[in-house]
PDB file of C-alpha atoms in Angstrom:
ATOM      1  CA  UNK A   1    -100.194 139.579  30.295  1.00  0.00           C
ATOM      2  CA  UNK A   2     -96.706 141.341  30.238  1.00  0.00           C
ATOM      3  CA  UNK A   3     -93.816 139.499  28.438  1.00  0.00           C
ATOM      4  CA  UNK A   4     -90.294 139.364  29.389  1.00  0.00           C
ATOM      5  CA  UNK A   5     -88.460 142.752  29.335  1.00  0.00           C
ATOM      6  CA  UNK A   6     -84.660 143.313  29.366  1.00  0.00           C
ATOM      7  CA  UNK A   7     -82.663 146.557  29.812  1.00  0.00           C
ATOM      8  CA  UNK A   8     -80.706 148.040  28.394  1.00  0.00           C
ATOM      9  CA  UNK A   9     -81.329 147.028  24.900  1.00  0.00           C
ATOM     10  CA  UNK A  10     -77.693 147.987  23.740  1.00  0.00           C
ATOM     11  CA  UNK A  11     -74.513 149.012  25.531  1.00  0.00           C
ATOM     12  CA  UNK A  12     -70.887 149.541  24.809  1.00  0.00           C
ATOM     13  CA  UNK A  13     -68.146 148.859  27.406  1.00  0.00           C
ATOM     14  CA  UNK A  14     -64.321 148.692  27.385  1.00  0.00           C
ATOM     15  CA  UNK A  15     -62.184 145.613  28.494  1.00  0.00           C
ATOM     16  CA  UNK A  16     -62.008 145.278  32.184  1.00  0.00           C
ATOM     17  CA  UNK A  17     -65.173 147.037  32.984  1.00  0.00           C
ATOM     18  CA  UNK A  18     -68.300 145.693  34.693  1.00  0.00           C
ATOM     19  CA  UNK A  19     -71.731 145.400  33.361  1.00  0.00           C
ATOM     20  CA  UNK A  20     -75.294 144.793  34.954  1.00  0.00           C
ATOM     21  CA  UNK A  21     -78.075 143.658  32.763  1.00  0.00           C
ATOM     22  CA  UNK A  22     -81.682 143.472  34.047  1.00  0.00           C
ATOM     23  CA  UNK A  23     -84.690 141.284  33.298  1.00  0.00           C
ATOM     24  CA  UNK A  24     -88.351 141.342  34.339  1.00  0.00           C
ATOM     25  CA  UNK A  25     -89.866 138.079  34.079  1.00  0.00           C
ATOM     26  CA  UNK A  26     -93.289 137.286  32.501  1.00  0.00           C
ATOM     27  CA  UNK A  27     -96.222 137.645  34.815  1.00  0.00           C
ATOM     28  CA  UNK A  28     -96.860 134.442  36.761  1.00  0.00           C
ATOM     29  CA  UNK A  29     -93.395 132.990  36.029  1.00  0.00           C
ATOM     30  CA  UNK A  30     -90.910 132.282  38.961  1.00  0.00           C
ATOM     31  CA  UNK A  31     -87.843 131.112  37.132  1.00  0.00           C
ATOM     32  CA  UNK A  32     -85.206 133.121  35.197  1.00  0.00           C
ATOM     33  CA  UNK A  33     -82.608 131.756  32.931  1.00  0.00           C
ATOM     34  CA  UNK A  34     -79.791 133.723  31.340  1.00  0.00           C
ATOM     35  CA  UNK A  35     -78.212 132.883  27.888  1.00  0.00           C
ATOM     36  CA  UNK A  36     -75.454 134.342  25.833  1.00  0.00           C
ATOM     37  CA  UNK A  37     -75.742 134.427  22.280  1.00  0.00           C
ATOM     38  CA  UNK A  38     -72.847 135.139  19.998  1.00  0.00           C
ATOM     39  CA  UNK A  39     -73.327 136.217  16.571  1.00  0.00           C
ATOM     40  CA  UNK A  40     -74.346 133.472  14.304  1.00  0.00           C
ATOM     41  CA  UNK A  41     -74.697 130.950  17.193  1.00  0.00           C
ATOM     42  CA  UNK A  42     -77.299 129.273  19.286  1.00  0.00           C
ATOM     43  CA  UNK A  43     -77.916 130.494  22.868  1.00  0.00           C
ATOM     44  CA  UNK A  44     -75.500 129.128  25.484  1.00  0.00           C
ATOM     45  CA  UNK A  45     -76.844 128.548  28.971  1.00  0.00           C
ATOM     46  CA  UNK A  46     -75.288 130.757  31.717  1.00  0.00           C
ATOM     47  CA  UNK A  47     -77.305 129.961  34.718  1.00  0.00           C
ATOM     48  CA  UNK A  48     -80.784 129.812  36.067  1.00  0.00           C
ATOM     49  CA  UNK A  49     -82.383 131.376  39.207  1.00  0.00           C
ATOM     50  CA  UNK A  50     -85.249 130.146  41.149  1.00  0.00           C
ATOM     51  CA  UNK A  51     -86.512 131.295  44.487  1.00  0.00           C
ATOM     52  CA  UNK A  52     -83.580 133.744  44.544  1.00  0.00           C
ATOM     53  CA  UNK A  53     -81.047 131.042  44.407  1.00  0.00           C
ATOM     54  CA  UNK A  54     -78.890 129.889  41.467  1.00  0.00           C
ATOM     55  CA  UNK A  55     -80.321 126.622  40.230  1.00  0.00           C
ATOM     56  CA  UNK A  56     -78.083 125.321  37.670  1.00  0.00           C
ATOM     57  CA  UNK A  57     -75.016 126.780  35.888  1.00  0.00           C
ATOM     58  CA  UNK A  58     -73.445 126.379  32.497  1.00  0.00           C
ATOM     59  CA  UNK A  59     -69.855 126.599  31.524  1.00  0.00           C
ATOM     60  CA  UNK A  60     -69.236 130.097  32.444  1.00  0.00           C
ATOM     61  CA  UNK A  61     -66.479 131.552  34.777  1.00  0.00           C
ATOM     62  CA  UNK A  62     -67.357 132.951  38.166  1.00  0.00           C
ATOM     63  CA  UNK A  63     -67.058 136.427  36.830  1.00  0.00           C
ATOM     64  CA  UNK A  64     -70.594 135.938  35.384  1.00  0.00           C
ATOM     65  CA  UNK A  65     -72.805 136.102  38.350  1.00  0.00           C
ATOM     66  CA  UNK A  66     -76.453 136.790  38.961  1.00  0.00           C
ATOM     67  CA  UNK A  67     -79.324 137.765  41.390  1.00  0.00           C
ATOM     68  CA  UNK A  68     -83.115 137.136  41.562  1.00  0.00           C
ATOM     69  CA  UNK A  69     -85.217 139.371  43.582  1.00  0.00           C
ATOM     70  CA  UNK A  70     -88.534 138.455  45.580  1.00  0.00           C
ATOM     71  CA  UNK A  71     -90.601 139.879  42.611  1.00  0.00           C
ATOM     72  CA  UNK A  72     -88.640 137.356  40.340  1.00  0.00           C
ATOM     73  CA  UNK A  73     -86.832 139.858  38.332  1.00  0.00           C
ATOM     74  CA  UNK A  74     -83.156 139.222  37.851  1.00  0.00           C
ATOM     75  CA  UNK A  75     -79.801 140.699  37.078  1.00  0.00           C
ATOM     76  CA  UNK A  76     -76.873 139.366  35.299  1.00  0.00           C
ATOM     77  CA  UNK A  77     -73.496 140.811  36.221  1.00  0.00           C
ATOM     78  CA  UNK A  78     -70.368 140.452  34.369  1.00  0.00           C
ATOM     79  CA  UNK A  79     -66.964 141.482  35.845  1.00  0.00           C
ATOM     80  CA  UNK A  80     -63.532 142.146  34.156  1.00  0.00           C
ATOM     81  CA  UNK A  81     -65.154 142.219  30.616  1.00  0.00           C
ATOM     82  CA  UNK A  82     -63.204 140.545  27.805  1.00  0.00           C
ATOM     83  CA  UNK A  83     -63.645 141.092  24.088  1.00  0.00           C
ATOM     84  CA  UNK A  84     -65.226 137.734  23.805  1.00  0.00           C
ATOM     85  CA  UNK A  85     -68.071 138.746  26.164  1.00  0.00           C
ATOM     86  CA  UNK A  86     -69.646 140.801  23.183  1.00  0.00           C
ATOM     87  CA  UNK A  87     -72.894 139.024  22.454  1.00  0.00           C
ATOM     88  CA  UNK A  88     -76.639 139.260  22.879  1.00  0.00           C
ATOM     89  CA  UNK A  89     -77.578 138.415  26.405  1.00  0.00           C
ATOM     90  CA  UNK A  90     -81.066 136.699  26.512  1.00  0.00           C
ATOM     91  CA  UNK A  91     -83.212 136.398  29.668  1.00  0.00           C
ATOM     92  CA  UNK A  92     -85.864 133.697  29.640  1.00  0.00           C
ATOM     93  CA  UNK A  93     -88.576 133.155  32.162  1.00  0.00           C
ATOM     94  CA  UNK A  94     -90.468 130.052  32.901  1.00  0.00           C
ATOM     95  CA  UNK A  95     -92.719 128.384  35.511  1.00  0.00           C
ATOM     96  CA  UNK A  96     -90.340 125.392  35.799  1.00  0.00           C
ATOM     97  CA  UNK A  97     -88.036 125.850  38.717  1.00  0.00           C
ATOM     98  CA  UNK A  98     -88.776 122.455  40.079  1.00  0.00           C
ATOM     99  CA  UNK A  99     -85.630 120.921  38.661  1.00  0.00           C
ATOM    100  CA  UNK A 100     -87.474 119.423  35.812  1.00  0.00           C
ATOM    101  CA  UNK A 101     -86.083 121.726  33.291  1.00  0.00           C
ATOM    102  CA  UNK A 102     -88.816 120.973  30.752  1.00  0.00           C
ATOM    103  CA  UNK A 103     -90.932 124.129  31.007  1.00  0.00           C
ATOM    104  CA  UNK A 104     -91.269 126.417  27.960  1.00  0.00           C
ATOM    105  CA  UNK A 105     -88.929 129.334  27.878  1.00  0.00           C
ATOM    106  CA  UNK A 106     -90.257 132.635  27.034  1.00  0.00           C
ATOM    107  CA  UNK A 107     -87.396 134.874  25.993  1.00  0.00           C
ATOM    108  CA  UNK A 108     -86.981 138.660  26.030  1.00  0.00           C
ATOM    109  CA  UNK A 109     -85.538 140.506  23.177  1.00  0.00           C
ATOM    110  CA  UNK A 110     -82.081 140.654  24.675  1.00  0.00           C
ATOM    111  CA  UNK A 111     -79.309 143.168  25.587  1.00  0.00           C
ATOM    112  CA  UNK A 112     -76.635 143.576  22.983  1.00  0.00           C
ATOM    113  CA  UNK A 113     -73.142 144.011  24.640  1.00  0.00           C
ATOM    114  CA  UNK A 114     -70.242 145.300  22.666  1.00  0.00           C
ATOM    115  CA  UNK A 115     -66.810 145.138  24.566  1.00  0.00           C
ATOM    116  CA  UNK A 116     -64.176 147.360  22.873  1.00  0.00           C
TER     117      UNK A 116
ATOM    118  CA  UNK B   1     -72.731 117.409  29.119  1.00  0.00           C
ATOM    119  CA  UNK B   2     -75.352 117.365  26.307  1.00  0.00           C
ATOM    120  CA  UNK B   3     -74.183 118.363  22.813  1.00  0.00           C
ATOM    121  CA  UNK B   4     -76.778 119.381  19.974  1.00  0.00           C
ATOM    122  CA  UNK B   5     -75.866 119.624  16.365  1.00  0.00           C
ATOM    123  CA  UNK B   6     -78.122 121.059  13.843  1.00  0.00           C
ATOM    124  CA  UNK B   7     -78.075 120.877   9.948  1.00  0.00           C
ATOM    125  CA  UNK B   8     -78.158 122.535   7.530  1.00  0.00           C
ATOM    126  CA  UNK B   9     -76.921 125.997   8.781  1.00  0.00           C
ATOM    127  CA  UNK B  10     -78.667 127.771   5.798  1.00  0.00           C
ATOM    128  CA  UNK B  11     -81.683 126.491   3.816  1.00  0.00           C
ATOM    129  CA  UNK B  12     -83.302 128.323   0.904  1.00  0.00           C
ATOM    130  CA  UNK B  13     -86.688 127.112  -0.393  1.00  0.00           C
ATOM    131  CA  UNK B  14     -89.423 128.464  -2.899  1.00  0.00           C
ATOM    132  CA  UNK B  15     -92.702 129.456  -1.388  1.00  0.00           C
ATOM    133  CA  UNK B  16     -95.101 126.426  -1.113  1.00  0.00           C
ATOM    134  CA  UNK B  17     -92.267 124.037  -0.800  1.00  0.00           C
ATOM    135  CA  UNK B  18     -91.396 122.036   2.351  1.00  0.00           C
ATOM    136  CA  UNK B  19     -88.414 122.731   4.618  1.00  0.00           C
ATOM    137  CA  UNK B  20     -86.670 120.104   6.777  1.00  0.00           C
ATOM    138  CA  UNK B  21     -84.224 120.874   9.591  1.00  0.00           C
ATOM    139  CA  UNK B  22     -82.391 118.005  11.317  1.00  0.00           C
ATOM    140  CA  UNK B  23     -80.882 117.940  14.897  1.00  0.00           C
ATOM    141  CA  UNK B  24     -78.863 115.237  16.696  1.00  0.00           C
ATOM    142  CA  UNK B  25     -78.233 115.098  20.486  1.00  0.00           C
ATOM    143  CA  UNK B  26     -75.662 113.200  22.541  1.00  0.00           C
ATOM    144  CA  UNK B  27     -77.148 112.478  26.110  1.00  0.00           C
ATOM    145  CA  UNK B  28     -79.796 109.663  26.043  1.00  0.00           C
ATOM    146  CA  UNK B  29     -81.357 111.050  29.154  1.00  0.00           C
ATOM    147  CA  UNK B  30     -82.527 114.175  27.211  1.00  0.00           C
ATOM    148  CA  UNK B  31     -86.364 114.073  27.172  1.00  0.00           C
ATOM    149  CA  UNK B  32     -87.626 117.484  25.983  1.00  0.00           C
ATOM    150  CA  UNK B  33     -86.962 118.870  22.616  1.00  0.00           C
ATOM    151  CA  UNK B  34     -88.233 122.317  21.578  1.00  0.00           C
ATOM    152  CA  UNK B  35     -87.857 124.232  18.425  1.00  0.00           C
ATOM    153  CA  UNK B  36     -87.565 128.027  18.508  1.00  0.00           C
ATOM    154  CA  UNK B  37     -87.810 130.641  15.791  1.00  0.00           C
ATOM    155  CA  UNK B  38     -85.917 133.809  15.993  1.00  0.00           C
ATOM    156  CA  UNK B  39     -86.683 136.805  13.851  1.00  0.00           C
ATOM    157  CA  UNK B  40     -84.276 139.611  13.398  1.00  0.00           C
ATOM    158  CA  UNK B  41     -83.824 141.786  16.504  1.00  0.00           C
ATOM    159  CA  UNK B  42     -85.986 139.596  18.716  1.00  0.00           C
ATOM    160  CA  UNK B  43     -85.549 136.843  21.132  1.00  0.00           C
ATOM    161  CA  UNK B  44     -86.469 133.081  20.302  1.00  0.00           C
ATOM    162  CA  UNK B  45     -90.034 132.075  20.340  1.00  0.00           C
ATOM    163  CA  UNK B  46     -91.253 128.588  20.943  1.00  0.00           C
ATOM    164  CA  UNK B  47     -93.018 127.133  17.890  1.00  0.00           C
ATOM    165  CA  UNK B  48     -93.333 123.417  18.771  1.00  0.00           C
ATOM    166  CA  UNK B  49     -91.815 121.036  21.258  1.00  0.00           C
ATOM    167  CA  UNK B  50     -91.947 117.206  21.667  1.00  0.00           C
ATOM    168  CA  UNK B  51     -91.259 115.034  24.784  1.00  0.00           C
ATOM    169  CA  UNK B  52     -89.430 111.722  24.692  1.00  0.00           C
ATOM    170  CA  UNK B  53     -92.593 109.604  25.169  1.00  0.00           C
ATOM    171  CA  UNK B  54     -93.999 110.800  21.792  1.00  0.00           C
ATOM    172  CA  UNK B  55     -92.676 110.140  18.368  1.00  0.00           C
ATOM    173  CA  UNK B  56     -94.138 112.870  16.355  1.00  0.00           C
ATOM    174  CA  UNK B  57     -96.387 115.902  16.875  1.00  0.00           C
ATOM    175  CA  UNK B  58     -97.983 118.275  14.489  1.00  0.00           C
ATOM    176  CA  UNK B  59     -99.395 121.565  14.683  1.00  0.00           C
ATOM    177  CA  UNK B  60    -100.824 122.939  11.465  1.00  0.00           C
ATOM    178  CA  UNK B  61     -98.095 123.349   8.958  1.00  0.00           C
ATOM    179  CA  UNK B  62     -95.420 122.383  11.446  1.00  0.00           C
ATOM    180  CA  UNK B  63     -94.429 118.935  12.538  1.00  0.00           C
ATOM    181  CA  UNK B  64     -91.615 117.437  14.658  1.00  0.00           C
ATOM    182  CA  UNK B  65     -90.382 113.881  14.695  1.00  0.00           C
ATOM    183  CA  UNK B  66     -88.231 112.264  17.230  1.00  0.00           C
ATOM    184  CA  UNK B  67     -86.142 109.059  17.047  1.00  0.00           C
ATOM    185  CA  UNK B  68     -84.837 108.238  20.377  1.00  0.00           C
ATOM    186  CA  UNK B  69     -82.921 105.258  19.369  1.00  0.00           C
ATOM    187  CA  UNK B  70     -80.828 107.296  16.835  1.00  0.00           C
ATOM    188  CA  UNK B  71     -80.932 110.478  19.078  1.00  0.00           C
ATOM    189  CA  UNK B  72     -82.103 112.746  16.347  1.00  0.00           C
ATOM    190  CA  UNK B  73     -85.243 114.888  15.742  1.00  0.00           C
ATOM    191  CA  UNK B  74     -86.407 117.030  12.954  1.00  0.00           C
ATOM    192  CA  UNK B  75     -88.618 119.948  12.064  1.00  0.00           C
ATOM    193  CA  UNK B  76     -90.749 119.830   9.219  1.00  0.00           C
ATOM    194  CA  UNK B  77     -92.460 122.932   7.696  1.00  0.00           C
ATOM    195  CA  UNK B  78     -95.063 122.467   4.783  1.00  0.00           C
ATOM    196  CA  UNK B  79     -96.385 124.887   2.383  1.00  0.00           C
ATOM    197  CA  UNK B  80     -93.748 127.353   3.365  1.00  0.00           C
ATOM    198  CA  UNK B  81     -94.557 131.072   3.237  1.00  0.00           C
ATOM    199  CA  UNK B  82     -92.186 134.191   3.149  1.00  0.00           C
ATOM    200  CA  UNK B  83     -93.032 134.992   6.858  1.00  0.00           C
ATOM    201  CA  UNK B  84     -91.461 131.570   7.635  1.00  0.00           C
ATOM    202  CA  UNK B  85     -88.115 133.011   6.878  1.00  0.00           C
ATOM    203  CA  UNK B  86     -86.034 133.275  10.157  1.00  0.00           C
ATOM    204  CA  UNK B  87     -83.372 131.498  12.198  1.00  0.00           C
ATOM    205  CA  UNK B  88     -84.679 128.303  13.683  1.00  0.00           C
ATOM    206  CA  UNK B  89     -83.089 126.506  16.627  1.00  0.00           C
ATOM    207  CA  UNK B  90     -83.451 123.114  18.116  1.00  0.00           C
ATOM    208  CA  UNK B  91     -82.813 122.384  21.596  1.00  0.00           C
ATOM    209  CA  UNK B  92     -82.559 119.520  24.148  1.00  0.00           C
ATOM    210  CA  UNK B  93     -82.960 119.384  27.915  1.00  0.00           C
ATOM    211  CA  UNK B  94     -82.835 116.789  30.583  1.00  0.00           C
ATOM    212  CA  UNK B  95     -85.403 116.439  33.286  1.00  0.00           C
ATOM    213  CA  UNK B  96     -84.034 117.602  36.591  1.00  0.00           C
ATOM    214  CA  UNK B  97     -81.432 119.705  34.978  1.00  0.00           C
ATOM    215  CA  UNK B  98     -82.035 123.375  34.125  1.00  0.00           C
ATOM    216  CA  UNK B  99     -79.682 123.572  31.205  1.00  0.00           C
ATOM    217  CA  UNK B 100     -81.300 123.721  27.885  1.00  0.00           C
ATOM    218  CA  UNK B 101     -78.782 123.132  25.074  1.00  0.00           C
ATOM    219  CA  UNK B 102     -79.397 124.768  21.669  1.00  0.00           C
ATOM    220  CA  UNK B 103     -78.127 124.002  18.307  1.00  0.00           C
ATOM    221  CA  UNK B 104     -76.230 126.484  16.183  1.00  0.00           C
ATOM    222  CA  UNK B 105     -79.338 127.511  14.159  1.00  0.00           C
ATOM    223  CA  UNK B 106     -80.657 127.154  10.621  1.00  0.00           C
ATOM    224  CA  UNK B 107     -81.278 130.410   8.607  1.00  0.00           C
ATOM    225  CA  UNK B 108     -84.338 129.651   6.406  1.00  0.00           C
ATOM    226  CA  UNK B 109     -85.198 131.719   3.614  1.00  0.00           C
ATOM    227  CA  UNK B 110     -88.406 131.393   1.712  1.00  0.00           C
ATOM    228  CA  UNK B 111     -88.363 132.944  -1.800  1.00  0.00           C
ATOM    229  CA  UNK B 112     -91.761 134.285  -3.145  1.00  0.00           C
TER     230      UNK B 112
END
Protein backbone atom coordinates (compact mmCIF):
# COMPACT_ATOMS: atom_id res chain seq x y z
CA UNK A 1 0.00 0.00 0.00
CA UNK A 2 1.51 3.33 -1.07
CA UNK A 3 1.29 6.13 1.46
CA UNK A 4 0.77 9.84 0.91
CA UNK A 5 3.64 11.40 -1.03
CA UNK A 6 4.37 15.10 -1.40
CA UNK A 7 6.72 17.08 -3.60
CA UNK A 8 8.90 18.98 -3.41
CA UNK A 9 10.16 18.32 0.11
CA UNK A 10 11.83 21.73 0.43
CA UNK A 11 11.71 24.90 -1.61
CA UNK A 12 12.69 28.54 -1.32
CA UNK A 13 10.77 31.38 -2.96
CA UNK A 14 10.81 35.15 -2.78
CA UNK A 15 7.97 37.47 -1.87
CA UNK A 16 5.43 37.92 -4.65
CA UNK A 17 6.26 34.66 -6.41
CA UNK A 18 3.89 31.77 -6.92
CA UNK A 19 4.31 28.17 -5.79
CA UNK A 20 2.69 24.83 -6.61
CA UNK A 21 2.87 21.89 -4.21
CA UNK A 22 1.85 18.38 -5.17
CA UNK A 23 0.33 15.46 -3.33
CA UNK A 24 -0.45 11.86 -4.25
CA UNK A 25 -3.08 10.35 -2.02
CA UNK A 26 -2.85 6.95 -0.39
CA UNK A 27 -4.17 4.09 -2.49
CA UNK A 28 -7.94 3.78 -2.13
CA UNK A 29 -8.45 7.30 -0.74
CA UNK A 30 -10.64 9.76 -2.62
CA UNK A 31 -10.31 12.86 -0.46
CA UNK A 32 -7.35 15.19 0.02
CA UNK A 33 -6.99 17.89 2.67
CA UNK A 34 -4.27 20.51 2.87
CA UNK A 35 -2.89 21.97 6.08
CA UNK A 36 -0.40 24.72 6.89
CA UNK A 37 1.84 24.11 9.88
CA UNK A 38 3.87 27.08 11.09
CA UNK A 39 6.91 26.36 13.23
CA UNK A 40 5.87 25.27 16.72
CA UNK A 41 2.16 25.28 15.87
CA UNK A 42 -0.50 22.75 15.07
CA UNK A 43 -1.68 22.19 11.51
CA UNK A 44 -4.21 24.75 10.24
CA UNK A 45 -6.87 23.56 7.78
CA UNK A 46 -6.62 25.21 4.36
CA UNK A 47 -9.15 23.25 2.30
CA UNK A 48 -10.31 19.81 1.28
CA UNK A 49 -10.97 18.32 -2.15
CA UNK A 50 -13.42 15.54 -2.95
CA UNK A 51 -14.49 14.45 -6.41
CA UNK A 52 -12.32 17.19 -7.90
CA UNK A 53 -14.21 19.96 -6.10
CA UNK A 54 -13.43 22.04 -3.03
CA UNK A 55 -15.33 20.50 -0.15
CA UNK A 56 -14.66 22.85 2.76
CA UNK A 57 -12.26 25.71 3.34
CA UNK A 58 -10.53 27.19 6.36
CA UNK A 59 -9.69 30.82 7.02
CA UNK A 60 -7.23 31.32 4.17
CA UNK A 61 -7.37 34.03 1.47
CA UNK A 62 -8.27 33.29 -2.17
CA UNK A 63 -4.61 33.36 -3.21
CA UNK A 64 -4.53 29.85 -1.74
CA UNK A 65 -6.16 27.61 -4.33
CA UNK A 66 -6.14 23.97 -5.24
CA UNK A 67 -7.00 21.24 -7.65
CA UNK A 68 -7.83 17.58 -7.47
CA UNK A 69 -7.31 15.30 -10.44
CA UNK A 70 -9.30 12.22 -11.52
CA UNK A 71 -6.65 9.97 -9.93
CA UNK A 72 -7.31 11.82 -6.62
CA UNK A 73 -3.91 13.49 -6.55
CA UNK A 74 -3.96 17.18 -5.69
CA UNK A 75 -2.12 20.46 -6.02
CA UNK A 76 -1.94 23.45 -3.71
CA UNK A 77 -1.18 26.77 -5.36
CA UNK A 78 -0.23 29.92 -3.51
CA UNK A 79 0.00 33.22 -5.37
CA UNK A 80 1.66 36.47 -4.34
CA UNK A 81 3.72 34.78 -1.64
CA UNK A 82 4.18 36.61 1.65
CA UNK A 83 6.82 36.09 4.31
CA UNK A 84 4.17 34.62 6.66
CA UNK A 85 3.49 31.86 4.15
CA UNK A 86 6.73 30.21 5.26
CA UNK A 87 5.60 26.93 6.80
CA UNK A 88 5.35 23.19 6.41
CA UNK A 89 2.48 22.34 4.06
CA UNK A 90 0.91 19.00 4.83
CA UNK A 91 -1.32 16.96 2.61
CA UNK A 92 -3.61 14.36 4.15
CA UNK A 93 -5.73 11.80 2.38
CA UNK A 94 -8.77 9.99 3.66
CA UNK A 95 -11.78 8.07 2.50
CA UNK A 96 -14.20 10.53 4.12
CA UNK A 97 -15.39 12.99 1.52
CA UNK A 98 -18.98 12.35 2.39
CA UNK A 99 -19.27 15.50 4.44
CA UNK A 100 -18.86 13.60 7.66
CA UNK A 101 -15.36 14.82 8.36
CA UNK A 102 -14.69 12.03 10.77
CA UNK A 103 -12.40 9.79 8.79
CA UNK A 104 -8.81 9.17 9.80
CA UNK A 105 -6.35 11.46 8.08
CA UNK A 106 -3.17 9.98 6.65
CA UNK A 107 -0.52 12.66 6.36
CA UNK A 108 2.42 12.99 4.05
CA UNK A 109 5.77 14.26 5.29
CA UNK A 110 5.09 17.75 4.00
CA UNK A 111 6.65 20.38 1.80
CA UNK A 112 8.67 22.96 3.69
CA UNK A 113 8.30 26.37 2.04
CA UNK A 114 10.58 29.26 2.88
CA UNK A 115 9.66 32.71 1.58
CA UNK A 116 12.46 35.28 1.58
CA UNK B 1 -15.73 28.08 14.52
CA UNK B 2 -14.10 25.38 16.59
CA UNK B 3 -11.19 26.33 18.85
CA UNK B 4 -8.96 23.67 20.41
CA UNK B 5 -6.60 24.45 23.27
CA UNK B 6 -3.92 22.04 24.42
CA UNK B 7 -1.83 21.88 27.61
CA UNK B 8 0.95 21.63 28.50
CA UNK B 9 3.09 22.85 25.63
CA UNK B 10 6.06 20.85 26.89
CA UNK B 11 6.19 17.82 29.15
CA UNK B 12 9.21 15.96 30.44
CA UNK B 13 8.87 12.63 32.26
CA UNK B 14 11.13 9.86 33.43
CA UNK B 15 11.01 6.57 31.56
CA UNK B 16 8.31 4.37 33.05
CA UNK B 17 6.25 7.28 34.37
CA UNK B 18 2.87 8.29 32.99
CA UNK B 19 2.19 11.33 30.81
CA UNK B 20 -1.10 13.20 30.53
CA UNK B 21 -1.98 15.81 27.90
CA UNK B 22 -5.23 17.76 28.08
CA UNK B 23 -7.32 19.53 25.45
CA UNK B 24 -10.46 21.61 25.48
CA UNK B 25 -12.75 22.41 22.58
CA UNK B 26 -15.34 25.11 22.10
CA UNK B 27 -17.99 23.73 19.75
CA UNK B 28 -20.39 21.31 21.41
CA UNK B 29 -21.22 19.89 17.97
CA UNK B 30 -17.73 18.37 17.66
CA UNK B 31 -17.99 14.61 17.70
CA UNK B 32 -14.62 13.20 16.63
CA UNK B 33 -11.43 13.63 18.66
CA UNK B 34 -8.20 12.14 17.30
CA UNK B 35 -4.69 12.32 18.72
CA UNK B 36 -1.69 12.53 16.43
CA UNK B 37 2.01 11.95 17.07
CA UNK B 38 4.53 13.88 15.00
CA UNK B 39 8.16 12.88 14.96
CA UNK B 40 10.88 15.18 13.67
CA UNK B 41 10.74 15.61 9.91
CA UNK B 42 7.57 13.56 9.52
CA UNK B 43 3.89 14.19 9.13
CA UNK B 44 1.45 13.60 12.01
CA UNK B 45 0.38 9.99 12.54
CA UNK B 46 -2.87 8.95 14.21
CA UNK B 47 -2.30 7.08 17.48
CA UNK B 48 -5.81 6.90 18.91
CA UNK B 49 -9.21 8.52 18.42
CA UNK B 50 -12.51 8.72 20.22
CA UNK B 51 -16.02 9.60 19.16
CA UNK B 52 -18.56 11.51 21.19
CA UNK B 53 -20.69 8.48 21.97
CA UNK B 54 -17.81 6.95 23.97
CA UNK B 55 -16.29 8.21 27.22
CA UNK B 56 -13.02 6.29 27.20
CA UNK B 57 -10.92 4.22 24.84
CA UNK B 58 -7.73 2.29 25.46
CA UNK B 59 -5.10 0.79 23.20
CA UNK B 60 -2.26 -0.89 25.08
CA UNK B 61 -0.31 1.89 26.85
CA UNK B 62 -2.42 4.69 25.38
CA UNK B 63 -5.85 5.80 26.55
CA UNK B 64 -8.10 8.74 25.76
CA UNK B 65 -10.95 10.08 27.88
CA UNK B 66 -13.71 12.45 26.80
CA UNK B 67 -15.92 14.65 28.95
CA UNK B 68 -18.59 16.07 26.65
CA UNK B 69 -20.20 18.17 29.36
CA UNK B 70 -16.96 19.95 30.17
CA UNK B 71 -15.81 19.82 26.54
CA UNK B 72 -12.42 18.41 27.28
CA UNK B 73 -10.51 15.29 26.39
CA UNK B 74 -7.20 13.86 27.53
CA UNK B 75 -4.45 11.55 26.35
CA UNK B 76 -2.85 9.21 28.86
CA UNK B 77 0.37 7.35 28.13
CA UNK B 78 1.50 4.82 30.73
CA UNK B 79 4.90 3.19 31.15
CA UNK B 80 6.49 5.79 28.91
CA UNK B 81 9.48 4.84 26.79
CA UNK B 82 12.12 7.03 25.09
CA UNK B 83 10.54 6.29 21.71
CA UNK B 84 7.37 8.03 22.93
CA UNK B 85 9.30 11.31 22.70
CA UNK B 86 7.61 13.42 20.00
CA UNK B 87 5.10 16.23 19.55
CA UNK B 88 1.50 15.20 20.23
CA UNK B 89 -1.51 17.01 18.78
CA UNK B 90 -5.13 16.75 19.76
CA UNK B 91 -7.82 17.63 17.25
CA UNK B 92 -11.57 17.98 16.99
CA UNK B 93 -13.98 17.94 14.10
CA UNK B 94 -17.69 18.16 13.50
CA UNK B 95 -19.67 15.70 11.43
CA UNK B 96 -20.61 17.17 8.05
CA UNK B 97 -17.71 19.59 8.23
CA UNK B 98 -14.40 18.83 6.68
CA UNK B 99 -12.34 21.05 8.87
CA UNK B 100 -10.34 19.30 11.57
CA UNK B 101 -9.01 21.78 14.14
CA UNK B 102 -5.73 20.96 15.86
CA UNK B 103 -4.30 22.05 19.18
CA UNK B 104 -0.92 23.77 19.27
CA UNK B 105 0.87 20.58 20.30
CA UNK B 106 2.72 19.16 23.30
CA UNK B 107 6.39 18.29 23.07
CA UNK B 108 6.88 15.17 25.18
CA UNK B 109 10.37 14.17 26.25
CA UNK B 110 10.90 10.83 27.96
CA UNK B 111 14.22 10.68 29.78
CA UNK B 112 15.93 7.28 29.98
